[in-house]
mmCIF file of C-alpha atoms in Angstrom:
data_model
loop_
_atom_site.group_PDB
_atom_site.id
_atom_site.type_symbol
_atom_site.label_atom_id
_atom_site.label_comp_id
_atom_site.label_asym_id
_atom_site.label_seq_id
_atom_site.Cartn_x
_atom_site.Cartn_y
_atom_site.Cartn_z
ATOM 1 C CA UNK A 1 -0.089 -0.186 0.057
ATOM 2 C CA UNK A 2 1.490 3.319 -0.927
ATOM 3 C CA UNK A 3 -0.535 6.080 0.595
ATOM 4 C CA UNK A 4 1.054 9.628 1.149
ATOM 5 C CA UNK A 5 -0.142 13.179 2.583
ATOM 6 C CA UNK A 6 0.886 16.373 2.394
ATOM 7 C CA UNK A 7 0.745 18.957 5.178
ATOM 8 C CA UNK A 8 -2.083 21.262 5.138
ATOM 9 C CA UNK A 9 -1.786 25.058 6.420
ATOM 10 C CA UNK A 10 -5.170 26.567 5.356
ATOM 11 C CA UNK A 11 -7.286 29.210 7.325
ATOM 12 C CA UNK A 12 -10.140 27.474 9.322
ATOM 13 C CA UNK A 13 -13.422 29.155 8.711
ATOM 14 C CA UNK A 14 -15.317 30.086 11.788
ATOM 15 C CA UNK A 15 -18.704 28.006 12.099
ATOM 16 C CA UNK A 16 -20.930 31.561 11.851
ATOM 17 C CA UNK A 17 -19.220 31.980 8.384
ATOM 18 C CA UNK A 18 -19.789 28.560 7.221
ATOM 19 C CA UNK A 19 -23.238 28.990 8.374
ATOM 20 C CA UNK A 20 -23.740 31.808 6.245
ATOM 21 C CA UNK A 21 -22.555 30.299 3.200
ATOM 22 C CA UNK A 22 -24.639 27.323 3.526
ATOM 23 C CA UNK A 23 -27.679 29.764 2.600
ATOM 24 C CA UNK A 24 -25.752 30.631 -0.581
ATOM 25 C CA UNK A 25 -27.401 28.249 -3.725
ATOM 26 C CA UNK A 26 -24.779 26.681 -5.833
ATOM 27 C CA UNK A 27 -26.163 28.473 -8.968
ATOM 28 C CA UNK A 28 -25.911 31.864 -7.390
ATOM 29 C CA UNK A 29 -22.217 31.457 -6.339
ATOM 30 C CA UNK A 30 -21.450 29.904 -9.657
ATOM 31 C CA UNK A 31 -23.016 32.998 -11.492
ATOM 32 C CA UNK A 32 -20.543 34.967 -9.458
ATOM 33 C CA UNK A 33 -17.583 32.978 -10.339
ATOM 34 C CA UNK A 34 -18.221 33.705 -13.879
ATOM 35 C CA UNK A 35 -20.118 30.358 -14.281
ATOM 36 C CA UNK A 36 -16.858 28.372 -13.391
ATOM 37 C CA UNK A 37 -16.075 26.265 -10.473
ATOM 38 C CA UNK A 38 -18.950 24.142 -10.701
ATOM 39 C CA UNK A 39 -18.599 20.521 -10.828
ATOM 40 C CA UNK A 40 -19.519 18.335 -13.883
ATOM 41 C CA UNK A 41 -23.059 17.527 -13.873
ATOM 42 C CA UNK A 42 -22.078 13.831 -13.511
ATOM 43 C CA UNK A 43 -21.615 14.714 -9.736
ATOM 44 C CA UNK A 44 -25.023 14.897 -8.190
ATOM 45 C CA UNK A 45 -26.657 13.873 -4.740
ATOM 46 C CA UNK A 46 -27.952 10.533 -3.851
ATOM 47 C CA UNK A 47 -31.239 11.851 -3.170
ATOM 48 C CA UNK A 48 -33.092 15.088 -3.620
ATOM 49 C CA UNK A 49 -32.789 17.685 -0.812
ATOM 50 C CA UNK A 50 -29.341 16.747 0.516
ATOM 51 C CA UNK A 51 -27.334 19.962 1.248
ATOM 52 C CA UNK A 52 -23.731 20.233 2.358
ATOM 53 C CA UNK A 53 -21.399 23.036 3.161
ATOM 54 C CA UNK A 54 -17.947 22.845 4.645
ATOM 55 C CA UNK A 55 -14.220 23.002 3.881
ATOM 56 C CA UNK A 56 -12.534 20.589 1.962
ATOM 57 C CA UNK A 57 -10.524 17.644 2.763
ATOM 58 C CA UNK A 58 -8.964 16.031 -0.294
ATOM 59 C CA UNK A 59 -8.293 12.524 -1.490
ATOM 60 C CA UNK A 60 -6.854 11.298 -4.799
ATOM 61 C CA UNK A 61 -7.104 7.439 -5.339
ATOM 62 C CA UNK A 62 -6.452 4.817 -7.833
ATOM 63 C CA UNK A 63 -9.293 3.724 -9.956
ATOM 64 C CA UNK A 64 -11.786 1.796 -7.824
ATOM 65 C CA UNK A 65 -9.447 1.361 -4.716
ATOM 66 C CA UNK A 66 -10.696 3.147 -1.394
ATOM 67 C CA UNK A 67 -7.572 2.543 0.753
ATOM 68 C CA UNK A 68 -6.580 6.406 0.839
ATOM 69 C CA UNK A 69 -10.307 7.090 1.757
ATOM 70 C CA UNK A 70 -10.276 4.963 4.724
ATOM 71 C CA UNK A 71 -6.858 6.482 5.857
ATOM 72 C CA UNK A 72 -8.388 10.209 5.416
ATOM 73 C CA UNK A 73 -11.166 9.278 7.581
ATOM 74 C CA UNK A 74 -8.766 8.829 10.332
ATOM 75 C CA UNK A 75 -7.430 12.564 9.583
ATOM 76 C CA UNK A 76 -10.533 14.376 9.095
ATOM 77 C CA UNK A 77 -12.299 16.995 11.425
ATOM 78 C CA UNK A 78 -15.690 17.323 12.623
ATOM 79 C CA UNK A 79 -17.804 19.692 9.920
ATOM 80 C CA UNK A 80 -15.301 19.128 6.961
ATOM 81 C CA UNK A 81 -15.991 17.745 3.704
ATOM 82 C CA UNK A 82 -14.217 14.838 2.200
ATOM 83 C CA UNK A 83 -13.757 15.318 -1.537
ATOM 84 C CA UNK A 84 -12.593 12.367 -3.341
ATOM 85 C CA UNK A 85 -10.674 12.206 -6.832
ATOM 86 C CA UNK A 86 -11.742 8.773 -8.036
ATOM 87 C CA UNK A 87 -10.895 9.612 -11.705
ATOM 88 C CA UNK A 88 -14.488 9.541 -12.820
ATOM 89 C CA UNK A 89 -14.120 5.592 -12.638
ATOM 90 C CA UNK A 90 -17.662 4.046 -12.216
ATOM 91 C CA UNK A 91 -17.072 0.363 -12.492
ATOM 92 C CA UNK A 92 -16.216 -0.102 -8.800
ATOM 93 C CA UNK A 93 -17.784 1.631 -5.666
ATOM 94 C CA UNK A 94 -15.220 3.466 -3.198
ATOM 95 C CA UNK A 95 -17.826 4.401 -0.700
ATOM 96 C CA UNK A 96 -20.720 2.541 1.047
ATOM 97 C CA UNK A 97 -22.669 1.897 4.306
ATOM 98 C CA UNK A 98 -20.134 1.058 6.544
ATOM 99 C CA UNK A 99 -17.859 4.207 5.721
ATOM 100 C CA UNK A 100 -20.758 6.596 5.916
ATOM 101 C CA UNK A 101 -22.060 5.103 9.349
ATOM 102 C CA UNK A 102 -18.114 5.517 10.628
ATOM 103 C CA UNK A 103 -18.140 9.186 8.981
ATOM 104 C CA UNK A 104 -21.337 9.983 10.814
ATOM 105 C CA UNK A 105 -19.638 9.342 14.224
ATOM 106 C CA UNK A 106 -16.526 11.438 13.194
ATOM 107 C CA UNK A 107 -18.945 14.418 12.306
ATOM 108 C CA UNK A 108 -18.212 14.693 8.646
ATOM 109 C CA UNK A 109 -20.411 17.166 6.880
ATOM 110 C CA UNK A 110 -20.693 15.102 3.694
ATOM 111 C CA UNK A 111 -18.796 13.461 0.870
ATOM 112 C CA UNK A 112 -18.234 14.511 -2.652
ATOM 113 C CA UNK A 113 -16.876 11.571 -4.892
ATOM 114 C CA UNK A 114 -15.986 11.533 -8.506
ATOM 115 C CA UNK A 115 -16.657 7.848 -8.688
ATOM 116 C CA UNK A 116 -19.348 5.278 -7.768
ATOM 117 C CA UNK A 117 -21.067 4.609 -4.482
ATOM 118 C CA UNK A 118 -23.088 1.590 -3.354
ATOM 119 C CA UNK A 119 -25.543 0.506 -0.664
ATOM 120 C CA UNK A 120 -27.630 3.657 -2.008
ATOM 121 C CA UNK A 121 -30.892 2.570 -0.318
ATOM 122 C CA UNK A 122 -29.140 2.444 3.108
ATOM 123 C CA UNK A 123 -27.176 5.723 2.469
ATOM 124 C CA UNK A 124 -30.441 7.543 1.629
ATOM 125 C CA UNK A 125 -31.834 6.792 5.070
ATOM 126 C CA UNK A 126 -28.879 8.157 6.991
ATOM 127 C CA UNK A 127 -28.044 11.820 7.568
ATOM 128 C CA UNK A 128 -24.964 12.232 5.636
ATOM 129 C CA UNK A 129 -25.177 14.099 2.399
ATOM 130 C CA UNK A 130 -23.504 11.953 -0.441
ATOM 131 C CA UNK A 131 -22.948 13.245 -3.871
ATOM 132 C CA UNK A 132 -21.312 10.984 -6.609
ATOM 133 C CA UNK A 133 -20.616 10.245 -10.072
ATOM 134 C CA UNK A 134 -22.344 7.199 -10.087
ATOM 135 C CA UNK A 135 -23.549 3.873 -8.442
ATOM 136 C CA UNK A 136 -22.318 0.541 -8.547
ATOM 137 C CA UNK A 137 -22.827 -2.663 -6.633
ATOM 138 C CA UNK A 138 -19.156 -4.091 -7.027
ATOM 139 C CA UNK A 139 -16.956 -3.439 -4.111
ATOM 140 C CA UNK A 140 -13.288 -1.584 -4.331
ATOM 141 C CA UNK A 141 -10.213 -2.919 -4.361
ATOM 142 C CA UNK A 142 -7.401 -2.598 -1.701
ATOM 143 C CA UNK A 143 -3.856 -1.439 -1.245
ATOM 144 C CA UNK A 144 -3.780 0.577 -4.453
ATOM 145 C CA UNK A 145 -2.728 3.772 -2.587
ATOM 146 C CA UNK A 146 -3.373 7.414 -3.270
ATOM 147 C CA UNK A 147 -2.837 10.737 -1.647
ATOM 148 C CA UNK A 148 -4.234 12.980 1.077
ATOM 149 C CA UNK A 149 -4.703 16.598 1.354
ATOM 150 C CA UNK A 150 -3.271 17.397 -2.205
ATOM 151 C CA UNK A 151 -4.548 19.266 -4.942
ATOM 152 C CA UNK A 152 -7.055 17.318 -6.869
ATOM 153 C CA UNK A 153 -9.672 17.294 -9.827
ATOM 154 C CA UNK A 154 -13.297 16.420 -9.043
ATOM 155 C CA UNK A 155 -16.008 16.880 -11.319
ATOM 156 C CA UNK A 156 -13.374 18.542 -13.725
ATOM 157 C CA UNK A 157 -12.938 21.415 -10.966
ATOM 158 C CA UNK A 158 -9.242 21.799 -9.354
ATOM 159 C CA UNK A 159 -9.960 21.561 -5.319
ATOM 160 C CA UNK A 160 -7.483 22.287 -2.467
ATOM 161 C CA UNK A 161 -7.616 21.489 1.139
ATOM 162 C CA UNK A 162 -9.676 24.343 2.612
ATOM 163 C CA UNK A 163 -11.863 25.393 -0.365
ATOM 164 C CA UNK A 164 -15.512 25.830 0.495
ATOM 165 C CA UNK A 165 -17.564 23.034 -0.852
ATOM 166 C CA UNK A 166 -21.423 23.972 -1.316
ATOM 167 C CA UNK A 167 -23.690 21.115 -2.656
ATOM 168 C CA UNK A 168 -27.541 21.184 -3.270
ATOM 169 C CA UNK A 169 -30.203 19.707 -5.878
ATOM 170 C CA UNK A 170 -28.318 21.703 -8.386
ATOM 171 C CA UNK A 171 -24.815 20.237 -8.153
ATOM 172 C CA UNK A 172 -21.659 21.072 -6.311
ATOM 173 C CA UNK A 173 -19.832 24.439 -6.027
ATOM 174 C CA UNK A 174 -15.878 24.882 -5.092
ATOM 175 C CA UNK A 175 -15.258 28.512 -3.877
ATOM 176 C CA UNK A 176 -11.615 29.080 -3.608
ATOM 177 C CA UNK A 177 -10.512 30.135 -0.091
ATOM 178 C CA UNK A 178 -8.650 33.021 -1.043
ATOM 179 C CA UNK A 179 -11.511 34.553 -3.017
ATOM 180 C CA UNK A 180 -14.189 33.427 -0.614
ATOM 181 C CA UNK A 181 -15.104 36.994 0.958
ATOM 182 C CA UNK A 182 -15.272 38.512 -2.373
ATOM 183 C CA UNK A 183 -17.486 36.072 -3.695
ATOM 184 C CA UNK A 184 -19.852 35.974 -0.804
ATOM 185 C CA UNK A 185 -20.378 39.530 -1.124
ATOM 186 C CA UNK A 186 -20.985 39.125 -4.402
ATOM 187 C CA UNK A 187 -23.406 36.398 -3.987
ATOM 188 C CA UNK A 188 -25.605 38.175 -1.417
ATOM 189 C CA UNK A 189 -25.865 41.004 -3.711
ATOM 190 C CA UNK A 190 -27.043 38.832 -6.322
ATOM 191 C CA UNK A 191 -29.645 37.170 -4.137
ATOM 192 C CA UNK A 192 -31.059 40.893 -3.227
ATOM 193 C CA UNK A 193 -31.035 41.672 -7.199
ATOM 194 C CA UNK A 194 -33.061 38.401 -8.012
ATOM 195 C CA UNK A 195 -35.104 38.962 -4.945
ATOM 196 C CA UNK A 196 -36.332 42.210 -6.627
ATOM 197 C CA UNK A 197 -36.767 40.660 -9.906
ATOM 198 C CA UNK A 198 -39.392 38.273 -8.388
ATOM 199 C CA UNK A 199 -41.230 41.267 -6.960
ATOM 200 C CA UNK A 200 -41.486 42.587 -10.517
ATOM 201 C CA UNK A 201 -42.529 39.346 -12.024
ATOM 202 C CA UNK A 202 -45.055 39.031 -9.391
ATOM 203 C CA UNK A 203 -46.529 42.654 -9.621
ATOM 204 C CA UNK A 204 -47.059 41.721 -13.321
ATOM 205 C CA UNK A 205 -44.409 43.805 -15.053
ATOM 206 C CA UNK A 206 -43.639 42.972 -18.532
ATOM 207 C CA UNK A 207 -41.014 40.500 -19.088
ATOM 208 C CA UNK A 208 -39.153 42.684 -21.832
ATOM 209 C CA UNK A 209 -39.260 45.540 -19.519
ATOM 210 C CA UNK A 210 -37.781 43.456 -16.437
ATOM 211 C CA UNK A 211 -35.171 41.395 -18.592
ATOM 212 C CA UNK A 212 -34.194 44.443 -21.131
ATOM 213 C CA UNK A 213 -35.177 42.359 -24.087
ATOM 214 C CA UNK A 214 -34.884 44.581 -27.269
ATOM 215 C CA UNK A 215 -37.308 44.703 -30.036
ATOM 216 C CA UNK A 216 -36.977 41.560 -32.399
ATOM 217 C CA UNK A 217 -37.108 42.742 -36.039
ATOM 218 C CA UNK A 218 -38.903 40.910 -38.544
ATOM 219 C CA UNK A 219 -37.077 38.683 -41.103
ATOM 220 C CA UNK A 220 -37.952 40.070 -44.541
ATOM 221 C CA UNK A 221 -37.413 38.232 -47.890
ATOM 222 C CA UNK A 222 -36.853 39.723 -51.131
ATOM 223 C CA UNK A 223 -39.962 38.982 -53.729
#
Protein backbone atom coordinates (compact mmCIF):
# COMPACT_ATOMS: atom_id res chain seq x y z
CA UNK A 1 0.00 0.00 0.00
CA UNK A 2 1.40 3.38 -1.03
CA UNK A 3 -0.50 6.20 0.67
CA UNK A 4 1.04 9.61 1.22
CA UNK A 5 -0.19 12.93 2.57
CA UNK A 6 0.75 16.59 2.29
CA UNK A 7 0.91 19.05 5.16
CA UNK A 8 -2.04 21.41 5.23
CA UNK A 9 -1.93 24.97 6.51
CA UNK A 10 -5.14 26.57 5.31
CA UNK A 11 -7.25 29.10 7.21
CA UNK A 12 -9.98 27.41 9.24
CA UNK A 13 -13.24 29.31 8.89
CA UNK A 14 -15.44 30.14 11.85
CA UNK A 15 -18.68 28.15 12.16
CA UNK A 16 -20.72 31.33 11.73
CA UNK A 17 -19.01 32.07 8.42
CA UNK A 18 -19.80 28.59 7.14
CA UNK A 19 -23.37 28.93 8.42
CA UNK A 20 -23.77 32.06 6.27
CA UNK A 21 -22.25 30.28 3.29
CA UNK A 22 -24.71 27.39 3.73
CA UNK A 23 -27.52 29.75 2.72
CA UNK A 24 -25.94 30.51 -0.67
CA UNK A 25 -27.26 28.33 -3.54
CA UNK A 26 -24.75 26.76 -5.91
CA UNK A 27 -26.38 28.53 -8.87
CA UNK A 28 -25.90 31.93 -7.27
CA UNK A 29 -22.24 31.55 -6.34
CA UNK A 30 -21.53 29.86 -9.66
CA UNK A 31 -22.84 32.91 -11.50
CA UNK A 32 -20.65 35.10 -9.31
CA UNK A 33 -17.60 33.02 -10.25
CA UNK A 34 -18.12 33.68 -13.96
CA UNK A 35 -20.10 30.41 -14.35
CA UNK A 36 -17.00 28.49 -13.34
CA UNK A 37 -16.00 26.23 -10.41
CA UNK A 38 -19.20 24.21 -10.68
CA UNK A 39 -18.55 20.48 -10.86
CA UNK A 40 -19.58 18.47 -13.90
CA UNK A 41 -23.21 17.38 -14.03
CA UNK A 42 -22.06 13.80 -13.49
CA UNK A 43 -21.63 14.72 -9.81
CA UNK A 44 -24.97 14.81 -8.03
CA UNK A 45 -26.64 13.95 -4.74
CA UNK A 46 -27.91 10.40 -4.28
CA UNK A 47 -31.26 11.85 -3.18
CA UNK A 48 -33.03 15.18 -3.68
CA UNK A 49 -32.87 17.55 -0.75
CA UNK A 50 -29.34 16.74 0.35
CA UNK A 51 -27.26 19.79 1.22
CA UNK A 52 -23.70 20.24 2.42
CA UNK A 53 -21.40 23.15 3.17
CA UNK A 54 -17.90 22.95 4.61
CA UNK A 55 -14.21 23.16 3.93
CA UNK A 56 -12.63 20.48 1.78
CA UNK A 57 -10.27 17.70 2.75
CA UNK A 58 -9.03 16.08 -0.42
CA UNK A 59 -8.14 12.54 -1.46
CA UNK A 60 -6.86 11.17 -4.75
CA UNK A 61 -7.26 7.43 -5.29
CA UNK A 62 -6.32 4.88 -7.90
CA UNK A 63 -9.30 3.69 -9.92
CA UNK A 64 -11.74 1.71 -7.79
CA UNK A 65 -9.49 1.56 -4.69
CA UNK A 66 -10.62 3.11 -1.41
CA UNK A 67 -7.59 2.50 0.82
CA UNK A 68 -6.66 6.20 0.89
CA UNK A 69 -10.25 7.16 1.70
CA UNK A 70 -10.20 4.94 4.79
CA UNK A 71 -6.89 6.54 5.79
CA UNK A 72 -8.28 10.05 5.28
CA UNK A 73 -11.18 9.31 7.62
CA UNK A 74 -8.66 8.94 10.45
CA UNK A 75 -7.40 12.48 9.79
CA UNK A 76 -10.50 14.49 8.91
CA UNK A 77 -12.10 16.89 11.39
CA UNK A 78 -15.70 17.41 12.35
CA UNK A 79 -17.59 19.65 9.93
CA UNK A 80 -15.25 19.11 6.97
CA UNK A 81 -16.23 17.79 3.54
CA UNK A 82 -14.37 14.81 2.11
CA UNK A 83 -13.74 15.37 -1.61
CA UNK A 84 -12.46 12.37 -3.56
CA UNK A 85 -10.81 12.37 -6.97
CA UNK A 86 -11.76 8.93 -8.23
CA UNK A 87 -10.92 9.77 -11.82
CA UNK A 88 -14.56 9.39 -12.84
CA UNK A 89 -14.13 5.59 -12.68
CA UNK A 90 -17.60 4.08 -12.19
CA UNK A 91 -17.12 0.31 -12.37
CA UNK A 92 -16.25 -0.11 -8.66
CA UNK A 93 -17.80 1.65 -5.68
CA UNK A 94 -15.34 3.29 -3.30
CA UNK A 95 -17.95 4.32 -0.70
CA UNK A 96 -20.73 2.44 1.07
CA UNK A 97 -22.85 2.05 4.18
CA UNK A 98 -20.10 1.14 6.65
CA UNK A 99 -17.90 4.11 5.72
CA UNK A 100 -20.98 6.33 5.82
CA UNK A 101 -21.91 5.21 9.35
CA UNK A 102 -18.36 5.74 10.59
CA UNK A 103 -18.23 9.20 8.99
CA UNK A 104 -21.40 10.23 10.81
CA UNK A 105 -19.75 9.30 14.10
CA UNK A 106 -16.67 11.30 13.10
CA UNK A 107 -18.87 14.33 12.37
CA UNK A 108 -18.18 14.62 8.65
CA UNK A 109 -20.25 17.32 6.92
CA UNK A 110 -20.57 15.31 3.71
CA UNK A 111 -18.74 13.53 0.93
CA UNK A 112 -18.26 14.29 -2.76
CA UNK A 113 -16.85 11.52 -4.95
CA UNK A 114 -15.91 11.57 -8.61
CA UNK A 115 -16.58 7.86 -8.70
CA UNK A 116 -19.22 5.36 -7.62
CA UNK A 117 -20.92 4.55 -4.33
CA UNK A 118 -23.06 1.57 -3.29
CA UNK A 119 -25.59 0.59 -0.59
CA UNK A 120 -27.62 3.53 -1.85
CA UNK A 121 -30.89 2.48 -0.20
CA UNK A 122 -29.13 2.51 3.16
CA UNK A 123 -27.23 5.73 2.43
CA UNK A 124 -30.48 7.53 1.67
CA UNK A 125 -31.80 6.70 5.14
CA UNK A 126 -28.71 8.14 6.85
CA UNK A 127 -28.01 11.76 7.70
CA UNK A 128 -24.76 12.22 5.75
CA UNK A 129 -25.07 14.06 2.41
CA UNK A 130 -23.45 12.03 -0.37
CA UNK A 131 -22.71 13.35 -3.86
CA UNK A 132 -21.23 11.01 -6.44
CA UNK A 133 -20.72 10.41 -10.15
CA UNK A 134 -22.43 7.04 -10.13
CA UNK A 135 -23.68 3.93 -8.39
CA UNK A 136 -22.24 0.43 -8.72
CA UNK A 137 -22.67 -2.67 -6.58
CA UNK A 138 -19.12 -3.93 -7.26
CA UNK A 139 -16.88 -3.35 -4.25
CA UNK A 140 -13.50 -1.58 -4.19
CA UNK A 141 -10.04 -3.02 -4.41
CA UNK A 142 -7.58 -2.54 -1.54
CA UNK A 143 -3.93 -1.57 -1.42
CA UNK A 144 -3.72 0.59 -4.53
CA UNK A 145 -2.64 3.64 -2.60
CA UNK A 146 -3.45 7.31 -3.04
CA UNK A 147 -2.73 10.81 -1.81
CA UNK A 148 -4.34 12.86 0.96
CA UNK A 149 -4.58 16.66 1.33
CA UNK A 150 -3.24 17.40 -2.15
CA UNK A 151 -4.54 19.46 -5.05
CA UNK A 152 -7.08 17.29 -6.87
CA UNK A 153 -9.59 17.42 -9.70
CA UNK A 154 -13.17 16.43 -8.90
CA UNK A 155 -15.93 16.87 -11.45
CA UNK A 156 -13.46 18.75 -13.68
CA UNK A 157 -12.79 21.39 -11.01
CA UNK A 158 -9.51 21.90 -9.14
CA UNK A 159 -9.89 21.66 -5.36
CA UNK A 160 -7.33 22.19 -2.63
CA UNK A 161 -7.70 21.60 1.12
CA UNK A 162 -9.65 24.41 2.77
CA UNK A 163 -11.71 25.45 -0.24
CA UNK A 164 -15.41 25.87 0.50
CA UNK A 165 -17.66 23.15 -0.90
CA UNK A 166 -21.39 23.71 -1.30
CA UNK A 167 -23.70 20.96 -2.55
CA UNK A 168 -27.43 21.12 -3.23
CA UNK A 169 -30.01 19.78 -5.69
CA UNK A 170 -28.38 21.72 -8.54
CA UNK A 171 -24.89 20.30 -8.06
CA UNK A 172 -21.63 21.12 -6.29
CA UNK A 173 -19.80 24.46 -6.21
CA UNK A 174 -16.16 24.99 -5.21
CA UNK A 175 -15.25 28.40 -3.78
CA UNK A 176 -11.48 29.02 -3.62
CA UNK A 177 -10.70 29.96 -0.02
CA UNK A 178 -8.53 32.92 -1.02
CA UNK A 179 -11.44 34.54 -2.90
CA UNK A 180 -14.24 33.51 -0.56
CA UNK A 181 -14.97 36.92 1.00
CA UNK A 182 -15.31 38.54 -2.43
CA UNK A 183 -17.57 35.80 -3.77
CA UNK A 184 -19.73 35.87 -0.64
CA UNK A 185 -20.37 39.60 -0.99
CA UNK A 186 -21.16 39.17 -4.69
CA UNK A 187 -23.50 36.28 -3.93
CA UNK A 188 -25.49 38.17 -1.30
CA UNK A 189 -25.87 41.10 -3.70
CA UNK A 190 -27.09 38.78 -6.46
CA UNK A 191 -29.64 37.23 -4.12
CA UNK A 192 -31.00 40.71 -3.37
CA UNK A 193 -31.16 41.52 -7.09
CA UNK A 194 -33.04 38.31 -7.83
CA UNK A 195 -35.47 38.97 -4.99
CA UNK A 196 -36.25 42.34 -6.60
CA UNK A 197 -36.75 40.67 -9.97
CA UNK A 198 -39.17 38.19 -8.41
CA UNK A 199 -41.15 41.09 -6.98
CA UNK A 200 -41.34 42.67 -10.43
CA UNK A 201 -42.53 39.40 -12.00
CA UNK A 202 -45.19 38.91 -9.32
CA UNK A 203 -46.37 42.49 -9.75
CA UNK A 204 -47.15 41.80 -13.41
CA UNK A 205 -44.39 43.88 -14.97
CA UNK A 206 -43.72 43.15 -18.64
CA UNK A 207 -41.07 40.46 -19.25
CA UNK A 208 -39.39 42.61 -21.90
CA UNK A 209 -38.96 45.48 -19.47
CA UNK A 210 -37.80 43.31 -16.58
CA UNK A 211 -35.03 41.64 -18.57
CA UNK A 212 -34.22 44.46 -20.98
CA UNK A 213 -35.19 42.52 -24.13
CA UNK A 214 -34.73 44.60 -27.26
CA UNK A 215 -37.35 44.80 -30.00
CA UNK A 216 -37.01 41.78 -32.29
CA UNK A 217 -36.92 42.70 -36.00
CA UNK A 218 -38.96 40.84 -38.59
CA UNK A 219 -37.19 38.68 -41.14
CA UNK A 220 -37.92 40.11 -44.57
CA UNK A 221 -37.46 38.33 -47.85
CA UNK A 222 -36.94 39.84 -51.24
CA UNK A 223 -39.77 39.09 -53.63
